[in-house]
mmCIF file of N, CA, C and O in Angstrom:
data_model
loop_
_atom_site.group_PDB
_atom_site.id
_atom_site.type_symbol
_atom_site.label_atom_id
_atom_site.label_comp_id
_atom_site.label_asym_id
_atom_site.label_seq_id
_atom_site.Cartn_x
_atom_site.Cartn_y
_atom_site.Cartn_z
ATOM 1 N N MET W 3 22.286 -10.287 -14.566
ATOM 2 C CA MET W 3 23.027 -10.960 -15.618
ATOM 3 C C MET W 3 24.134 -11.390 -14.925
ATOM 4 O O MET W 3 25.016 -10.503 -14.276
ATOM 5 N N LEU W 4 24.776 -12.402 -15.000
ATOM 6 C CA LEU W 4 26.224 -13.119 -14.795
ATOM 7 C C LEU W 4 26.910 -12.202 -15.809
ATOM 8 O O LEU W 4 26.562 -12.170 -17.545
ATOM 9 N N ILE W 5 28.168 -12.409 -15.326
ATOM 10 C CA ILE W 5 29.043 -11.882 -16.362
ATOM 11 C C ILE W 5 30.284 -13.106 -16.357
ATOM 12 O O ILE W 5 30.797 -13.621 -15.209
ATOM 13 N N THR W 6 30.910 -12.970 -17.020
ATOM 14 C CA THR W 6 32.321 -13.802 -17.158
ATOM 15 C C THR W 6 32.986 -13.362 -18.480
ATOM 16 O O THR W 6 32.649 -13.236 -19.212
ATOM 17 N N SER W 7 34.786 -14.399 -18.180
ATOM 18 C CA SER W 7 35.746 -14.365 -19.199
ATOM 19 C C SER W 7 35.282 -15.068 -20.288
ATOM 20 O O SER W 7 34.509 -15.996 -19.811
ATOM 21 N N ILE W 8 35.687 -14.908 -21.251
ATOM 22 C CA ILE W 8 35.234 -15.717 -22.225
ATOM 23 C C ILE W 8 36.670 -16.891 -22.228
ATOM 24 O O ILE W 8 35.755 -18.582 -22.380
ATOM 25 N N THR W 9 37.683 -17.244 -21.176
ATOM 26 C CA THR W 9 38.524 -17.758 -20.831
ATOM 27 C C THR W 9 37.434 -18.852 -19.547
ATOM 28 O O THR W 9 37.692 -20.143 -19.563
ATOM 29 N N ASN W 10 36.706 -18.178 -18.875
ATOM 30 C CA ASN W 10 36.221 -18.405 -17.500
ATOM 31 C C ASN W 10 35.183 -19.944 -18.321
ATOM 32 O O ASN W 10 35.003 -20.715 -18.196
ATOM 33 N N PHE W 11 34.770 -18.828 -19.646
ATOM 34 C CA PHE W 11 33.155 -19.641 -20.585
ATOM 35 C C PHE W 11 33.907 -21.051 -20.543
ATOM 36 O O PHE W 11 33.057 -21.828 -20.581
ATOM 37 N N ARG W 12 34.796 -20.615 -21.208
ATOM 38 C CA ARG W 12 35.734 -21.689 -22.186
ATOM 39 C C ARG W 12 36.500 -22.917 -21.051
ATOM 40 O O ARG W 12 35.377 -23.991 -21.407
ATOM 41 N N ASN W 13 36.188 -22.619 -20.363
ATOM 42 C CA ASN W 13 36.567 -23.527 -18.996
ATOM 43 C C ASN W 13 35.786 -24.285 -18.462
ATOM 44 O O ASN W 13 35.800 -25.114 -18.117
ATOM 45 N N ASN W 14 34.341 -23.633 -18.415
ATOM 46 C CA ASN W 14 33.301 -24.328 -17.686
ATOM 47 C C ASN W 14 31.731 -24.322 -18.112
ATOM 48 O O ASN W 14 31.065 -23.588 -17.229
ATOM 49 N N ALA W 15 31.803 -24.528 -19.505
ATOM 50 C CA ALA W 15 30.859 -24.198 -20.306
ATOM 51 C C ALA W 15 29.453 -24.736 -20.000
ATOM 52 O O ALA W 15 28.453 -23.953 -19.390
ATOM 53 N N LYS W 16 29.610 -25.634 -19.134
ATOM 54 C CA LYS W 16 28.281 -26.490 -18.815
ATOM 55 C C LYS W 16 28.100 -26.021 -17.709
ATOM 56 O O LYS W 16 26.519 -25.868 -17.573
ATOM 57 N N GLU W 17 28.586 -25.460 -16.824
ATOM 58 C CA GLU W 17 28.009 -24.967 -15.594
ATOM 59 C C GLU W 17 27.650 -23.651 -15.860
ATOM 60 O O GLU W 17 26.307 -23.528 -15.274
ATOM 61 N N TRP W 18 27.814 -22.696 -16.794
ATOM 62 C CA TRP W 18 27.568 -21.290 -17.208
ATOM 63 C C TRP W 18 26.331 -21.976 -17.744
ATOM 64 O O TRP W 18 25.378 -21.029 -17.925
ATOM 65 N N LEU W 19 25.938 -23.037 -18.246
ATOM 66 C CA LEU W 19 24.936 -22.543 -19.229
ATOM 67 C C LEU W 19 23.725 -23.339 -18.669
ATOM 68 O O LEU W 19 22.538 -23.309 -18.456
ATOM 69 N N ASP W 20 24.290 -24.450 -17.300
ATOM 70 C CA ASP W 20 23.376 -24.772 -16.377
ATOM 71 C C ASP W 20 22.790 -23.369 -15.675
ATOM 72 O O ASP W 20 21.714 -23.549 -15.336
ATOM 73 N N LYS W 21 23.554 -22.491 -15.070
ATOM 74 C CA LYS W 21 23.345 -21.333 -14.338
ATOM 75 C C LYS W 21 22.082 -20.443 -15.245
ATOM 76 O O LYS W 21 21.435 -19.984 -15.009
ATOM 77 N N ILE W 22 22.473 -20.418 -16.604
ATOM 78 C CA ILE W 22 21.735 -19.518 -17.535
ATOM 79 C C ILE W 22 19.810 -20.254 -17.364
ATOM 80 O O ILE W 22 19.176 -19.299 -17.150
ATOM 81 N N THR W 23 19.908 -21.768 -17.484
ATOM 82 C CA THR W 23 19.359 -22.584 -17.921
ATOM 83 C C THR W 23 18.243 -22.326 -16.489
ATOM 84 O O THR W 23 16.957 -21.969 -15.997
ATOM 85 N N ASN W 24 19.020 -23.273 -15.236
ATOM 86 C CA ASN W 24 18.420 -23.044 -13.709
ATOM 87 C C ASN W 24 17.769 -21.807 -13.285
ATOM 88 O O ASN W 24 16.800 -21.492 -12.253
ATOM 89 N N ASN W 25 18.575 -19.975 -13.456
ATOM 90 C CA ASN W 25 17.917 -19.225 -13.030
ATOM 91 C C ASN W 25 17.465 -18.199 -13.597
ATOM 92 O O ASN W 25 16.798 -16.805 -13.661
ATOM 93 N N SER W 26 17.321 -18.708 -15.514
ATOM 94 C CA SER W 26 16.542 -17.870 -16.296
ATOM 95 C C SER W 26 17.245 -16.407 -16.035
ATOM 96 O O SER W 26 16.861 -15.442 -16.289
ATOM 97 N N GLU W 27 18.300 -16.649 -16.659
ATOM 98 C CA GLU W 27 19.415 -15.223 -16.786
ATOM 99 C C GLU W 27 20.207 -15.286 -17.817
ATOM 100 O O GLU W 27 20.315 -16.273 -18.545
ATOM 101 N N GLU W 28 20.655 -14.508 -18.330
ATOM 102 C CA GLU W 28 21.407 -13.960 -18.971
ATOM 103 C C GLU W 28 23.179 -14.160 -18.646
ATOM 104 O O GLU W 28 23.417 -13.877 -17.777
ATOM 105 N N LEU W 29 23.919 -14.239 -20.210
ATOM 106 C CA LEU W 29 25.261 -14.464 -19.370
ATOM 107 C C LEU W 29 26.037 -13.960 -20.603
ATOM 108 O O LEU W 29 25.915 -13.500 -21.611
ATOM 109 N N ALA W 30 26.869 -12.390 -19.930
ATOM 110 C CA ALA W 30 27.556 -11.965 -20.412
ATOM 111 C C ALA W 30 29.204 -12.248 -20.498
ATOM 112 O O ALA W 30 29.649 -12.813 -19.676
ATOM 113 N N ILE W 31 29.635 -12.305 -21.813
ATOM 114 C CA ILE W 31 31.211 -12.788 -21.600
ATOM 115 C C ILE W 31 31.928 -11.736 -22.228
ATOM 116 O O ILE W 31 31.516 -11.181 -23.537
ATOM 117 N N THR W 32 32.483 -11.672 -21.691
ATOM 118 C CA THR W 32 33.707 -10.308 -22.193
ATOM 119 C C THR W 32 34.861 -10.897 -22.644
ATOM 120 O O THR W 32 35.532 -12.105 -22.601
ATOM 121 N N THR W 33 35.271 -10.502 -23.660
ATOM 122 C CA THR W 33 36.435 -10.833 -24.486
ATOM 123 C C THR W 33 37.226 -9.438 -24.937
ATOM 124 O O THR W 33 36.898 -8.567 -24.820
ATOM 125 N N LYS W 34 37.913 -9.545 -25.426
ATOM 126 C CA LYS W 34 39.364 -8.325 -26.272
ATOM 127 C C LYS W 34 38.831 -7.677 -26.913
ATOM 128 O O LYS W 34 38.777 -6.373 -27.034
ATOM 129 N N LYS W 35 37.958 -8.103 -28.137
ATOM 130 C CA LYS W 35 37.392 -7.806 -29.619
ATOM 131 C C LYS W 35 35.836 -7.103 -29.220
ATOM 132 O O LYS W 35 35.163 -6.702 -30.439
ATOM 133 N N GLY W 36 34.915 -7.924 -28.050
ATOM 134 C CA GLY W 36 33.730 -7.298 -27.448
ATOM 135 C C GLY W 36 33.147 -8.218 -26.758
ATOM 136 O O GLY W 36 33.805 -9.201 -26.510
ATOM 137 N N ASN W 37 32.024 -7.830 -26.097
ATOM 138 C CA ASN W 37 31.223 -8.585 -25.467
ATOM 139 C C ASN W 37 30.023 -9.393 -25.997
ATOM 140 O O ASN W 37 29.481 -8.542 -27.205
ATOM 141 N N TYR W 38 29.636 -10.566 -25.560
ATOM 142 C CA TYR W 38 28.485 -11.475 -26.456
ATOM 143 C C TYR W 38 27.389 -11.519 -24.782
ATOM 144 O O TYR W 38 28.026 -12.111 -23.495
ATOM 145 N N ILE W 39 26.354 -11.693 -25.564
ATOM 146 C CA ILE W 39 25.437 -12.406 -24.488
ATOM 147 C C ILE W 39 24.752 -13.597 -24.685
ATOM 148 O O ILE W 39 24.206 -13.849 -25.951
ATOM 149 N N ILE W 40 24.828 -14.821 -23.626
ATOM 150 C CA ILE W 40 23.801 -15.830 -24.280
ATOM 151 C C ILE W 40 22.731 -15.756 -23.086
ATOM 152 O O ILE W 40 22.390 -15.462 -22.010
ATOM 153 N N VAL W 41 21.454 -16.419 -24.418
ATOM 154 C CA VAL W 41 20.279 -16.482 -23.240
ATOM 155 C C VAL W 41 20.150 -17.554 -23.931
ATOM 156 O O VAL W 41 20.551 -18.303 -24.877
ATOM 157 N N GLU W 42 19.085 -18.221 -23.046
ATOM 158 C CA GLU W 42 17.950 -19.465 -23.187
ATOM 159 C C GLU W 42 17.537 -19.017 -25.177
ATOM 160 O O GLU W 42 16.933 -18.349 -25.102
ATOM 161 N N GLU W 43 16.894 -20.267 -25.762
ATOM 162 C CA GLU W 43 16.439 -20.094 -27.195
ATOM 163 C C GLU W 43 14.943 -19.281 -26.953
ATOM 164 O O GLU W 43 14.442 -18.642 -27.550
ATOM 165 N N ALA W 44 14.140 -19.783 -25.960
ATOM 166 C CA ALA W 44 12.893 -19.216 -25.563
ATOM 167 C C ALA W 44 12.885 -18.168 -25.813
ATOM 168 O O ALA W 44 12.340 -17.001 -25.722
ATOM 169 N N GLU W 45 13.950 -17.650 -24.542
ATOM 170 C CA GLU W 45 13.961 -15.940 -24.344
ATOM 171 C C GLU W 45 14.518 -15.390 -25.361
ATOM 172 O O GLU W 45 13.768 -14.154 -25.396
ATOM 173 N N TYR W 46 15.432 -15.893 -26.358
ATOM 174 C CA TYR W 46 15.295 -14.977 -27.614
ATOM 175 C C TYR W 46 14.689 -14.942 -28.536
ATOM 176 O O TYR W 46 14.131 -14.246 -29.060
ATOM 177 N N ARG W 47 13.681 -15.983 -29.040
ATOM 178 C CA ARG W 47 12.422 -15.892 -29.851
ATOM 179 C C ARG W 47 11.641 -14.951 -29.292
ATOM 180 O O ARG W 47 10.733 -14.370 -29.491
ATOM 181 N N SER W 48 11.390 -14.805 -27.441
ATOM 182 C CA SER W 48 10.294 -13.977 -27.090
ATOM 183 C C SER W 48 10.769 -12.766 -27.232
ATOM 184 O O SER W 48 9.943 -11.355 -27.981
ATOM 185 N N TRP W 49 12.289 -12.104 -26.949
ATOM 186 C CA TRP W 49 12.619 -10.917 -27.634
ATOM 187 C C TRP W 49 12.193 -10.404 -28.979
ATOM 188 O O TRP W 49 11.802 -9.350 -29.286
ATOM 189 N N LYS W 50 12.372 -11.564 -30.241
ATOM 190 C CA LYS W 50 12.113 -11.117 -31.329
ATOM 191 C C LYS W 50 10.981 -10.609 -31.411
ATOM 192 O O LYS W 50 10.227 -10.144 -32.145
ATOM 193 N N GLU W 51 10.278 -11.601 -31.170
ATOM 194 C CA GLU W 51 8.454 -11.619 -30.957
ATOM 195 C C GLU W 51 8.172 -10.453 -30.881
ATOM 196 O O GLU W 51 7.232 -9.438 -31.287
ATOM 197 N N THR W 52 8.867 -9.599 -29.655
ATOM 198 C CA THR W 52 8.269 -8.609 -28.871
ATOM 199 C C THR W 52 8.811 -7.312 -30.055
ATOM 200 O O THR W 52 8.085 -6.422 -29.885
ATOM 201 N N SER W 53 10.124 -7.591 -30.448
ATOM 202 C CA SER W 53 10.469 -6.230 -31.254
ATOM 203 C C SER W 53 9.441 -6.826 -32.635
ATOM 204 O O SER W 53 9.125 -5.124 -32.479
ATOM 205 N N TYR W 54 9.087 -7.923 -32.981
ATOM 206 C CA TYR W 54 8.392 -7.870 -34.345
ATOM 207 C C TYR W 54 7.142 -6.678 -34.026
ATOM 208 O O TYR W 54 7.163 -6.110 -34.807
ATOM 209 N N ILE W 55 6.507 -7.162 -32.681
ATOM 210 C CA ILE W 55 5.039 -6.929 -32.565
ATOM 211 C C ILE W 55 5.316 -5.161 -32.525
ATOM 212 O O ILE W 55 4.587 -4.163 -32.428
ATOM 213 N N LEU W 56 6.451 -4.523 -31.511
ATOM 214 C CA LEU W 56 6.536 -3.645 -31.607
ATOM 215 C C LEU W 56 6.847 -2.650 -32.759
ATOM 216 O O LEU W 56 7.073 -1.111 -32.745
ATOM 217 N N SER W 57 7.287 -3.231 -33.579
ATOM 218 C CA SER W 57 7.863 -2.465 -35.422
ATOM 219 C C SER W 57 6.935 -2.053 -36.161
ATOM 220 O O SER W 57 7.069 -1.704 -37.316
ATOM 221 N N ASP W 58 5.758 -2.913 -35.431
ATOM 222 C CA ASP W 58 4.458 -2.814 -36.738
ATOM 223 C C ASP W 58 3.355 -1.732 -35.803
ATOM 224 O O ASP W 58 2.777 -2.031 -34.783
ATOM 225 N N LYS W 59 3.343 -0.379 -36.333
ATOM 226 C CA LYS W 59 2.269 0.864 -35.660
ATOM 227 C C LYS W 59 1.118 0.046 -35.844
ATOM 228 O O LYS W 59 0.454 0.554 -34.744
ATOM 229 N N ASP W 60 0.112 -0.286 -36.897
ATOM 230 C CA ASP W 60 -0.760 -1.048 -36.580
ATOM 231 C C ASP W 60 -0.846 -2.205 -35.454
ATOM 232 O O ASP W 60 -2.267 -1.766 -34.539
ATOM 233 N N ILE W 61 -0.361 -2.939 -35.241
ATOM 234 C CA ILE W 61 -0.492 -3.843 -34.147
ATOM 235 C C ILE W 61 0.003 -3.126 -33.002
ATOM 236 O O ILE W 61 -1.243 -3.330 -31.630
ATOM 237 N N VAL W 62 0.588 -2.055 -32.909
ATOM 238 C CA VAL W 62 0.726 -1.353 -31.452
ATOM 239 C C VAL W 62 -0.506 -0.181 -31.364
ATOM 240 O O VAL W 62 -0.864 -0.266 -29.936
ATOM 241 N N ASP W 63 -1.068 0.071 -32.330
ATOM 242 C CA ASP W 63 -2.472 0.665 -32.178
ATOM 243 C C ASP W 63 -3.326 0.177 -31.647
ATOM 244 O O ASP W 63 -4.206 0.587 -30.794
ATOM 245 N N GLU W 64 -3.494 -1.058 -32.047
ATOM 246 C CA GLU W 64 -4.643 -1.893 -32.236
ATOM 247 C C GLU W 64 -4.501 -2.592 -30.628
ATOM 248 O O GLU W 64 -5.458 -2.081 -29.651
ATOM 249 N N ILE W 65 -3.195 -2.279 -29.998
ATOM 250 C CA ILE W 65 -3.183 -2.988 -28.247
ATOM 251 C C ILE W 65 -3.559 -1.665 -27.508
ATOM 252 O O ILE W 65 -4.118 -1.868 -26.638
ATOM 253 N N LYS W 66 -3.161 -0.501 -28.205
ATOM 254 C CA LYS W 66 -3.565 0.708 -27.322
ATOM 255 C C LYS W 66 -5.060 0.696 -27.738
ATOM 256 O O LYS W 66 -5.100 0.959 -25.903
ATOM 257 N N GLN W 67 -5.686 0.409 -28.001
ATOM 258 C CA GLN W 67 -7.009 0.689 -28.870
ATOM 259 C C GLN W 67 -7.855 -0.396 -27.546
ATOM 260 O O GLN W 67 -8.565 0.308 -26.721
ATOM 261 N N SER W 68 -7.102 -1.518 -27.392
ATOM 262 C CA SER W 68 -7.883 -2.416 -26.968
ATOM 263 C C SER W 68 -7.419 -2.283 -25.289
ATOM 264 O O SER W 68 -7.981 -2.678 -23.923
ATOM 265 N N ASP W 69 -6.008 -1.726 -24.759
ATOM 266 C CA ASP W 69 -6.469 -1.569 -22.933
ATOM 267 C C ASP W 69 -6.714 0.176 -23.098
ATOM 268 O O ASP W 69 -7.516 -0.113 -21.960
ATOM 269 N N ARG W 70 -7.265 0.668 -24.224
ATOM 270 C CA ARG W 70 -8.068 2.179 -23.547
ATOM 271 C C ARG W 70 -9.908 1.541 -23.284
ATOM 272 O O ARG W 70 -10.000 1.856 -22.442
ATOM 273 N N ASP W 71 -9.614 0.448 -24.523
ATOM 274 C CA ASP W 71 -11.418 0.210 -24.057
ATOM 275 C C ASP W 71 -11.283 -1.152 -22.933
ATOM 276 O O ASP W 71 -12.724 -1.216 -22.275
ATOM 277 N N ARG W 72 -10.345 -1.809 -22.233
ATOM 278 C CA ARG W 72 -10.685 -2.330 -20.820
ATOM 279 C C ARG W 72 -10.639 -1.784 -20.234
ATOM 280 O O ARG W 72 -11.798 -1.417 -19.335
ATOM 281 N N LYS W 73 -9.899 -0.144 -20.253
ATOM 282 C CA LYS W 73 -9.943 0.812 -18.914
ATOM 283 C C LYS W 73 -11.277 1.300 -19.077
ATOM 284 O O LYS W 73 -11.526 2.061 -17.301
ATOM 285 N N GLU W 74 -11.759 1.457 -19.798
ATOM 286 C CA GLU W 74 -13.266 2.872 -20.427
ATOM 287 C C GLU W 74 -14.602 1.352 -19.985
ATOM 288 O O GLU W 74 -15.582 1.782 -20.505
ATOM 289 N N GLY W 75 -14.316 -0.088 -20.070
ATOM 290 C CA GLY W 75 -15.068 -0.764 -19.822
ATOM 291 C C GLY W 75 -15.833 -1.330 -20.993
ATOM 292 O O GLY W 75 -17.055 -1.957 -20.694
ATOM 293 N N ARG W 76 -14.754 -1.104 -21.839
ATOM 294 C CA ARG W 76 -16.183 -1.830 -22.899
ATOM 295 C C ARG W 76 -15.020 -3.303 -23.284
ATOM 296 O O ARG W 76 -15.377 -3.507 -24.645
ATOM 297 N N SER W 77 -14.860 -3.397 -22.496
ATOM 298 C CA SER W 77 -14.373 -5.342 -22.881
ATOM 299 C C SER W 77 -15.008 -5.746 -21.450
ATOM 300 O O SER W 77 -15.715 -5.988 -20.825
ATOM 301 N N LYS W 78 -14.918 -7.156 -22.093
ATOM 302 C CA LYS W 78 -15.473 -8.524 -21.203
ATOM 303 C C LYS W 78 -14.192 -9.500 -20.964
ATOM 304 O O LYS W 78 -13.585 -9.794 -21.921
ATOM 305 N N SER W 79 -14.029 -9.777 -19.446
ATOM 306 C CA SER W 79 -13.405 -10.825 -19.109
ATOM 307 C C SER W 79 -13.890 -11.950 -18.872
ATOM 308 O O SER W 79 -15.254 -12.452 -18.134
ATOM 309 N N PHE W 80 -13.112 -13.412 -19.049
ATOM 310 C CA PHE W 80 -13.809 -14.509 -18.127
ATOM 311 C C PHE W 80 -12.961 -14.904 -17.492
ATOM 312 O O PHE W 80 -11.998 -14.849 -17.456
ATOM 313 N N ASP W 81 -13.548 -16.182 -16.530
ATOM 314 C CA ASP W 81 -12.945 -17.027 -15.864
ATOM 315 C C ASP W 81 -11.940 -17.970 -16.312
ATOM 316 O O ASP W 81 -11.203 -18.410 -15.766
ATOM 317 N N ASN W 82 -12.505 -18.397 -17.656
ATOM 318 C CA ASN W 82 -12.068 -19.665 -18.152
ATOM 319 C C ASN W 82 -12.514 -19.841 -19.360
ATOM 320 O O ASN W 82 -13.454 -18.959 -19.890
ATOM 321 N N VAL W 83 -11.892 -20.657 -20.265
ATOM 322 C CA VAL W 83 -12.612 -20.612 -22.003
ATOM 323 C C VAL W 83 -14.022 -21.559 -21.790
ATOM 324 O O VAL W 83 -13.962 -20.604 -22.758
ATOM 325 N N ASP W 84 -14.101 -22.073 -21.366
ATOM 326 C CA ASP W 84 -15.732 -22.566 -21.307
ATOM 327 C C ASP W 84 -16.796 -21.441 -21.065
ATOM 328 O O ASP W 84 -17.644 -21.177 -21.842
ATOM 329 N N ASP W 85 -16.340 -20.231 -20.274
ATOM 330 C CA ASP W 85 -16.919 -19.629 -20.202
ATOM 331 C C ASP W 85 -17.005 -18.582 -21.688
ATOM 332 O O ASP W 85 -18.020 -17.940 -21.696
ATOM 333 N N LEU W 86 -15.637 -18.037 -22.053
ATOM 334 C CA LEU W 86 -15.662 -17.685 -22.902
ATOM 335 C C LEU W 86 -17.050 -18.196 -24.017
ATOM 336 O O LEU W 86 -17.282 -17.554 -24.988
ATOM 337 N N PHE W 87 -16.464 -19.430 -24.755
ATOM 338 C CA PHE W 87 -16.988 -20.452 -25.544
ATOM 339 C C PHE W 87 -18.780 -19.904 -25.014
ATOM 340 O O PHE W 87 -19.547 -19.974 -25.980
ATOM 341 N N ASN W 88 -18.961 -19.896 -24.160
ATOM 342 C CA ASN W 88 -20.336 -20.188 -23.837
ATOM 343 C C ASN W 88 -20.923 -19.130 -23.986
ATOM 344 O O ASN W 88 -22.216 -18.463 -25.019
ATOM 345 N N HIS W 89 -20.314 -17.881 -23.722
ATOM 346 C CA HIS W 89 -20.328 -16.448 -24.429
ATOM 347 C C HIS W 89 -20.570 -16.127 -25.926
ATOM 348 O O HIS W 89 -21.889 -15.648 -26.373
ATOM 349 N N LEU W 90 -19.879 -16.506 -26.176
ATOM 350 C CA LEU W 90 -19.562 -16.675 -27.940
ATOM 351 C C LEU W 90 -21.045 -17.398 -28.395
ATOM 352 O O LEU W 90 -21.058 -16.810 -29.485
ATOM 353 N N ASP W 91 -21.287 -18.872 -28.318
ATOM 354 C CA ASP W 91 -22.633 -19.617 -28.130
ATOM 355 C C ASP W 91 -23.423 -17.986 -28.212
ATOM 356 O O ASP W 91 -24.775 -18.308 -29.142
ATOM 357 N N GLU W 92 -23.263 -17.795 -27.306
ATOM 358 C CA GLU W 92 -25.129 -16.872 -27.156
ATOM 359 C C GLU W 92 -24.786 -15.469 -28.336
ATOM 360 O O GLU W 92 -26.194 -14.999 -28.017
ATOM 361 N N LEU W 93 -24.247 -15.199 -28.635
ATOM 362 C CA LEU W 93 -23.833 -14.523 -29.795
ATOM 363 C C LEU W 93 -24.610 -14.707 -31.272
ATOM 364 O O LEU W 93 -24.873 -15.481 -31.685
#
């Protein structure tokens, strides 16, 4: 994680935003009133989606069951989408 002061960020905003984008990093901005984190929008949306999924007990239970099924050999994997569709056609 990159860290800078609000003054340094204000004076060099474009460079800091380029660093966030180019390095896929977060930026912590420190101020006297508190600290803030800047992330790319795609990263933020990913965090929100993960938070949503983890907050839904039913979804988490389904994920855990799928993982158990995979570990116990009750699932099937495919090398590509065509193989998956061919398998579905056979059902």
